[in-house]
Amino acid sequence: MKLIRYGEPGKEKTGVIINDEHYDTSAFGEDYNEQFFESGGLARLEQFVKENEGKLERVPENARLGSPVARPSKILCIGLNYADHAKETGAKLPPEPVIFMKSTTSLAGPNDDIIIPKNSVKTDWEVELAFVMGKKASYVDEAEAMEYVAGYCLHNDVSEREFQLERNGTWDKGKGCDTFAPLGPFLATKEEVADVDNLRLWLKVNGETMQDGNTANFIFRIPFLISYVSQFMTLLPGDVISTGTPAGVGLGMDPQVYLKPGDVVELGIDGLGTSRQQVKAYAKA
């Protein structure tokens, strides 16, 4: 299945994609959140869709897409998980996964605007494969790790490099700004992705290709990441884990290039759709 959420921010309704058409599943009565995943919601939703085949209403074509997952308890990210990206930023290959968090308030729809934060001069892009947890996970064995995955989605790990690298402390302050986690367009359940370790992912800025990589080049693969992270914290159903970005970020260029108001970012992953974000300057509401 491919799950979507659509509508105004904070008022999203649920839906599914069937034969490339978007259908409303509001009558199912559950949002795609922690409780949904924890209580076997994917199986119930699949049954609901089968029972209502030919009866579901289509989502309006101009409807805004929200994050395909309702506000998760955590958005975890893995840094420097592609050797080419580590090299371009001047970082050593990590002996263990680098873990950081994005705030849940950074979560955005796949085509929502990226807002350059107040006082930012180094807002950057990062196309990434994210996966969503389907079950509670603590001290998981690597051999069993994939049993805990609900599905996969496209993620832009937007990053403010000055906040991240030059303002002392952890990376988090450059990662969790509002609009810095556009997710989607949809969540694809596991059976939709034949080989998660061989997916092309790409990103363009103003039509120019900046990133063109493949998940075959992971340093740490998903089963290991689940097992590793679960040694340090409990992962809850609906949690999002983003797996890192390939080379081609603005930070790694000479001279460095950063996003400015009016820029358009487009990105995609094989089988997981595309997203498009317009960049705007911060303006006090």
CSV table of C-alpha atoms in Angstrom, one decimal:
chain,number,residue,atom,x,y,z
A,1,MET,CA,0.0,0.0,0.0
A,2,LYS,CA,0.9,3.6,-0.4
A,3,LEU,CA,-0.4,5.9,2.4
A,4,ILE,CA,-1.0,9.6,2.1
A,5,ARG,CA,-2.4,12.4,4.3
A,6,TYR,CA,-3.9,15.5,2.7
A,7,GLY,CA,-5.5,18.8,3.5
A,8,GLU,CA,-4.7,21.9,5.5
A,9,PRO,CA,-1.8,21.7,7.9
A,10,GLY,CA,-3.0,20.3,11.2
A,11,LYS,CA,-6.3,19.2,9.6
A,12,GLU,CA,-5.0,16.4,7.3
A,13,LYS,CA,-7.3,13.6,6.3
A,14,THR,CA,-6.0,10.1,5.4
A,15,GLY,CA,-5.9,8.4,2.0
A,16,VAL,CA,-4.3,5.8,-0.1
A,17,ILE,CA,-2.9,5.6,-3.6
A,18,ILE,CA,-4.4,3.0,-5.9
A,19,ASN,CA,-3.2,2.7,-9.5
A,20,ASP,CA,-1.6,6.2,-9.2
A,21,GLU,CA,-5.0,7.7,-8.1
A,22,HIS,CA,-5.4,9.3,-4.6
A,23,TYR,CA,-8.4,8.1,-2.6
A,24,ASP,CA,-9.8,9.3,0.7
A,25,THR,CA,-9.9,6.9,3.6
A,26,SER,CA,-11.4,9.2,6.2
A,27,ALA,CA,-14.2,6.7,6.9
A,28,PHE,CA,-11.5,4.3,8.2
A,29,GLY,CA,-11.6,6.6,11.2
A,30,GLU,CA,-7.9,6.5,12.2
A,31,ASP,CA,-4.9,8.8,11.5
A,32,TYR,CA,-1.6,7.3,10.5
A,33,ASN,CA,0.0,7.8,13.9
A,34,GLU,CA,1.7,5.8,16.7
A,35,GLN,CA,-1.5,4.1,17.8
A,36,PHE,CA,-2.3,3.2,14.2
A,37,PHE,CA,1.0,1.4,13.6
A,38,GLU,CA,1.2,-0.1,17.1
A,39,SER,CA,-2.3,-1.7,16.9
A,40,GLY,CA,-1.9,-3.4,13.5
A,41,GLY,CA,-3.4,-0.5,11.6
A,42,LEU,CA,-1.8,-1.4,8.3
A,43,ALA,CA,-3.6,-4.8,8.2
A,44,ARG,CA,-6.9,-3.2,9.2
A,45,LEU,CA,-6.5,-0.4,6.6
A,46,GLU,CA,-5.7,-3.0,3.9
A,47,GLN,CA,-8.9,-4.9,4.8
A,48,PHE,CA,-10.9,-1.6,4.8
A,49,VAL,CA,-9.6,-0.7,1.3
A,50,LYS,CA,-10.5,-4.2,0.0
A,51,GLU,CA,-14.0,-4.0,1.5
A,52,ASN,CA,-14.6,-0.6,-0.1
A,53,GLU,CA,-13.1,-1.3,-3.5
A,54,GLY,CA,-14.8,1.0,-6.0
A,55,LYS,CA,-16.5,3.0,-3.2
A,56,LEU,CA,-13.7,5.3,-2.1
A,57,GLU,CA,-13.9,9.0,-3.1
A,58,ARG,CA,-11.1,10.5,-5.0
A,59,VAL,CA,-9.0,13.2,-3.3
A,60,PRO,CA,-9.3,16.6,-5.1
A,61,GLU,CA,-6.4,17.0,-7.6
A,62,ASN,CA,-5.3,20.3,-6.1
A,63,ALA,CA,-5.3,19.0,-2.5
A,64,ARG,CA,-2.2,19.7,-0.5
A,65,LEU,CA,-0.3,16.7,0.7
A,66,GLY,CA,0.9,16.5,4.3
A,67,SER,CA,3.5,14.3,5.9
A,68,PRO,CA,2.3,10.7,5.3
A,69,VAL,CA,2.9,10.0,9.0
A,70,ALA,CA,1.1,12.0,11.7
A,71,ARG,CA,3.4,13.7,14.2
A,72,PRO,CA,5.8,10.9,15.3
A,73,SER,CA,7.4,10.8,18.7
A,74,LYS,CA,10.9,11.1,17.1
A,75,ILE,CA,12.6,12.0,13.9
A,76,LEU,CA,16.0,10.4,14.0
A,77,CYS,CA,18.7,10.9,11.4
A,78,ILE,CA,21.9,9.2,10.6
A,79,GLY,CA,24.8,11.4,9.6
A,80,LEU,CA,27.7,10.6,7.2
A,81,ASN,CA,26.2,7.3,6.1
A,82,TYR,CA,27.6,7.6,2.5
A,83,ALA,CA,31.3,7.6,2.1
A,84,ASP,CA,31.2,10.2,-0.8
A,85,HIS,CA,29.3,12.6,1.4
A,86,ALA,CA,31.7,12.2,4.3
A,87,LYS,CA,34.6,12.9,1.9
A,88,GLU,CA,33.1,16.1,0.4
A,89,THR,CA,32.5,17.6,3.9
A,90,GLY,CA,36.0,16.7,5.1
A,91,ALA,CA,34.7,14.3,7.7
A,92,LYS,CA,36.3,11.0,8.6
A,93,LEU,CA,34.2,7.8,8.0
A,94,PRO,CA,32.4,7.1,11.2
A,95,PRO,CA,33.3,3.9,13.0
A,96,GLU,CA,29.8,3.8,14.4
A,97,PRO,CA,26.6,5.5,13.1
A,98,VAL,CA,26.3,9.2,13.8
A,99,ILE,CA,22.8,9.9,15.4
A,100,PHE,CA,21.0,13.2,15.6
A,101,MET,CA,17.4,14.3,15.9
A,102,LYS,CA,15.2,16.7,14.1
A,103,SER,CA,12.4,18.3,16.1
A,104,THR,CA,8.9,17.1,15.4
A,105,THR,CA,7.9,20.7,14.6
A,106,SER,CA,10.2,20.6,11.6
A,107,LEU,CA,7.9,18.0,9.9
A,108,ALA,CA,6.3,19.3,6.7
A,109,GLY,CA,4.4,18.1,3.7
A,110,PRO,CA,6.4,17.1,0.6
A,111,ASN,CA,5.5,20.2,-1.4
A,112,ASP,CA,5.4,22.7,1.4
A,113,ASP,CA,7.7,25.8,1.3
A,114,ILE,CA,11.1,25.6,2.9
A,115,ILE,CA,11.4,28.7,5.1
A,116,ILE,CA,15.0,30.0,5.6
A,117,PRO,CA,15.3,30.6,9.3
A,118,LYS,CA,15.8,34.0,10.8
A,119,ASN,CA,19.5,35.0,10.7
A,120,SER,CA,20.3,32.0,8.4
A,121,VAL,CA,23.0,32.3,5.7
A,122,LYS,CA,23.8,28.6,5.1
A,123,THR,CA,20.5,26.7,4.5
A,124,ASP,CA,21.4,23.4,2.6
A,125,TRP,CA,19.6,20.4,1.1
A,126,GLU,CA,19.9,16.6,1.6
A,127,VAL,CA,17.9,14.0,-0.2
A,128,GLU,CA,17.4,10.9,2.0
A,129,LEU,CA,15.6,7.6,2.3
A,130,ALA,CA,13.6,7.5,5.5
A,131,PHE,CA,11.8,4.5,7.0
A,132,VAL,CA,9.0,4.4,9.5
A,133,MET,CA,8.9,2.0,12.5
A,134,GLY,CA,5.9,-0.3,12.6
A,135,LYS,CA,6.5,-1.8,16.1
A,136,LYS,CA,8.1,-0.8,19.4
A,137,ALA,CA,11.8,-1.6,19.3
A,138,SER,CA,14.3,-2.0,22.1
A,139,TYR,CA,17.5,-3.9,22.0
A,140,VAL,CA,16.6,-5.5,18.7
A,141,ASP,CA,18.8,-8.2,17.1
A,142,GLU,CA,20.0,-7.2,13.6
A,143,ALA,CA,18.6,-10.4,12.1
A,144,GLU,CA,15.1,-9.5,13.2
A,145,ALA,CA,15.3,-5.8,12.6
A,146,MET,CA,13.3,-5.6,9.3
A,147,GLU,CA,10.3,-7.1,11.1
A,148,TYR,CA,10.0,-3.7,12.8
A,149,VAL,CA,9.8,-1.6,9.6
A,150,ALA,CA,6.4,-0.4,8.4
A,151,GLY,CA,7.6,1.3,5.2
A,152,TYR,CA,9.7,3.9,3.4
A,153,CYS,CA,9.4,7.4,2.2
A,154,LEU,CA,11.3,10.3,0.7
A,155,HIS,CA,12.8,12.9,3.0
A,156,ASN,CA,14.7,16.2,2.5
A,157,ASP,CA,16.9,16.7,5.5
A,158,VAL,CA,17.1,20.4,5.2
A,159,SER,CA,20.1,21.7,7.2
A,160,GLU,CA,21.4,25.1,8.4
A,161,ARG,CA,25.2,24.6,8.3
A,162,GLU,CA,26.2,27.6,10.4
A,163,PHE,CA,23.7,26.6,13.2
A,164,GLN,CA,24.8,23.0,12.8
A,165,LEU,CA,28.6,23.3,12.7
A,166,GLU,CA,29.7,26.8,13.8
A,167,ARG,CA,27.4,27.6,16.7
A,168,ASN,CA,28.8,25.0,19.2
A,169,GLY,CA,27.0,22.0,20.7
A,170,THR,CA,25.3,19.3,18.8
A,171,TRP,CA,24.0,19.2,15.1
A,172,ASP,CA,20.4,19.4,16.2
A,173,LYS,CA,20.1,23.2,16.3
A,174,GLY,CA,20.8,23.3,12.5
A,175,LYS,CA,18.5,20.4,11.7
A,176,GLY,CA,15.2,21.1,13.5
A,177,CYS,CA,14.1,24.4,12.2
A,178,ASP,CA,10.5,24.8,11.1
A,179,THR,CA,9.8,23.2,7.6
A,180,PHE,CA,13.2,21.4,7.7
A,181,ALA,CA,11.7,17.9,7.3
A,182,PRO,CA,9.5,17.7,4.2
A,183,LEU,CA,8.4,14.0,4.1
A,184,GLY,CA,6.6,12.1,1.4
A,185,PRO,CA,4.7,12.3,-0.9
A,186,PHE,CA,3.6,8.9,0.4
A,187,LEU,CA,4.6,6.1,2.8
A,188,ALA,CA,5.2,2.9,0.8
A,189,THR,CA,4.8,-0.3,2.8
A,190,LYS,CA,7.6,-2.8,2.7
A,191,GLU,CA,6.2,-5.0,-0.1
A,192,GLU,CA,6.2,-2.0,-2.4
A,193,VAL,CA,10.0,-1.8,-2.4
A,194,ALA,CA,11.7,-4.8,-3.9
A,195,ASP,CA,15.3,-3.9,-2.9
A,196,VAL,CA,15.8,-1.0,-0.4
A,197,ASP,CA,19.5,-1.4,-0.8
A,198,ASN,CA,19.5,-0.4,-4.5
A,199,LEU,CA,17.4,2.7,-4.9
A,200,ARG,CA,18.5,5.8,-6.9
A,201,LEU,CA,18.0,9.1,-5.1
A,202,TRP,CA,18.5,12.5,-6.6
A,203,LEU,CA,18.0,16.2,-6.0
A,204,LYS,CA,17.9,19.3,-8.2
A,205,VAL,CA,18.0,23.0,-7.3
A,206,ASN,CA,16.5,25.3,-9.9
A,207,GLY,CA,16.6,22.4,-12.4
A,208,GLU,CA,20.3,21.7,-11.9
A,209,THR,CA,21.2,18.2,-10.6
A,210,MET,CA,23.1,18.5,-7.3
A,211,GLN,CA,22.8,14.9,-5.9
A,212,ASP,CA,22.6,11.6,-7.7
A,213,GLY,CA,23.3,8.6,-5.5
A,214,ASN,CA,22.2,5.1,-4.6
A,215,THR,CA,21.4,3.4,-1.4
A,216,ALA,CA,23.8,0.6,-2.4
A,217,ASN,CA,26.4,3.0,-1.1
A,218,PHE,CA,25.2,3.0,2.5
A,219,ILE,CA,28.0,2.6,5.1
A,220,PHE,CA,25.5,1.2,7.6
A,221,ARG,CA,22.4,-0.6,6.3
A,222,ILE,CA,18.9,-0.4,7.7
A,223,PRO,CA,18.9,-3.6,9.8
A,224,PHE,CA,22.1,-2.6,11.5
A,225,LEU,CA,20.8,1.0,12.1
A,226,ILE,CA,17.6,-0.3,13.8
A,227,SER,CA,19.6,-2.7,16.0
A,228,TYR,CA,22.2,0.0,16.8
A,229,VAL,CA,19.8,2.8,17.6
A,230,SER,CA,17.6,0.5,19.7
A,231,GLN,CA,20.5,0.0,22.0
A,232,PHE,CA,20.3,3.6,23.1
A,233,MET,CA,16.6,4.4,23.0
A,234,THR,CA,13.2,2.8,22.5
A,235,LEU,CA,11.9,3.3,19.1
A,236,LEU,CA,8.1,3.7,18.9
A,237,PRO,CA,5.7,2.9,16.1
A,238,GLY,CA,5.5,5.7,13.7
A,239,ASP,CA,9.0,7.0,14.5
A,240,VAL,CA,10.9,8.2,11.4
A,241,ILE,CA,14.5,7.3,10.8
A,242,SER,CA,16.3,9.0,8.0
A,243,THR,CA,19.3,7.1,6.6
A,244,GLY,CA,21.7,9.8,5.4
A,245,THR,CA,22.5,11.7,2.2
A,246,PRO,CA,24.9,11.1,-0.8
A,247,ALA,CA,27.4,13.6,-2.1
A,248,GLY,CA,26.3,16.8,-3.7
A,249,VAL,CA,25.2,19.1,-0.8
A,250,GLY,CA,26.0,22.8,-0.9
A,251,LEU,CA,28.4,22.5,2.1
A,252,GLY,CA,30.6,20.3,0.0
A,253,MET,CA,31.0,22.6,-3.0
A,254,ASP,CA,33.8,24.9,-3.8
A,255,PRO,CA,32.7,27.6,-3.4
A,256,GLN,CA,29.9,26.6,-1.2
A,257,VAL,CA,26.3,27.1,-2.4
A,258,TYR,CA,23.3,27.7,-0.2
A,259,LEU,CA,19.6,28.1,-0.7
A,260,LYS,CA,18.1,31.6,-1.2
A,261,PRO,CA,14.6,32.9,-1.5
A,262,GLY,CA,13.0,32.0,-4.8
A,263,ASP,CA,15.0,28.7,-5.3
A,264,VAL,CA,13.1,25.6,-6.1
A,265,VAL,CA,14.2,22.2,-4.8
A,266,GLU,CA,13.1,19.0,-6.4
A,267,LEU,CA,14.0,15.5,-5.2
A,268,GLY,CA,13.0,11.9,-5.6
A,269,ILE,CA,13.7,8.2,-4.9
A,270,ASP,CA,13.0,5.3,-7.2
A,271,GLY,CA,9.5,3.9,-6.3
A,272,LEU,CA,8.9,6.5,-3.6
A,273,GLY,CA,7.8,9.5,-5.7
A,274,THR,CA,9.1,13.0,-5.9
A,275,SER,CA,8.6,16.2,-4.0
A,276,ARG,CA,9.1,19.9,-4.7
A,277,GLN,CA,9.7,22.8,-2.3
A,278,GLN,CA,10.0,26.5,-3.0
A,279,VAL,CA,12.4,28.4,-0.8
A,280,LYS,CA,11.1,31.5,1.0
A,281,ALA,CA,12.6,33.9,3.5
A,282,TYR,CA,11.5,34.0,7.1
A,283,ALA,CA,8.8,36.5,7.8
A,284,LYS,CA,7.3,37.2,11.2
A,285,ALA,CA,3.7,35.9,11.3
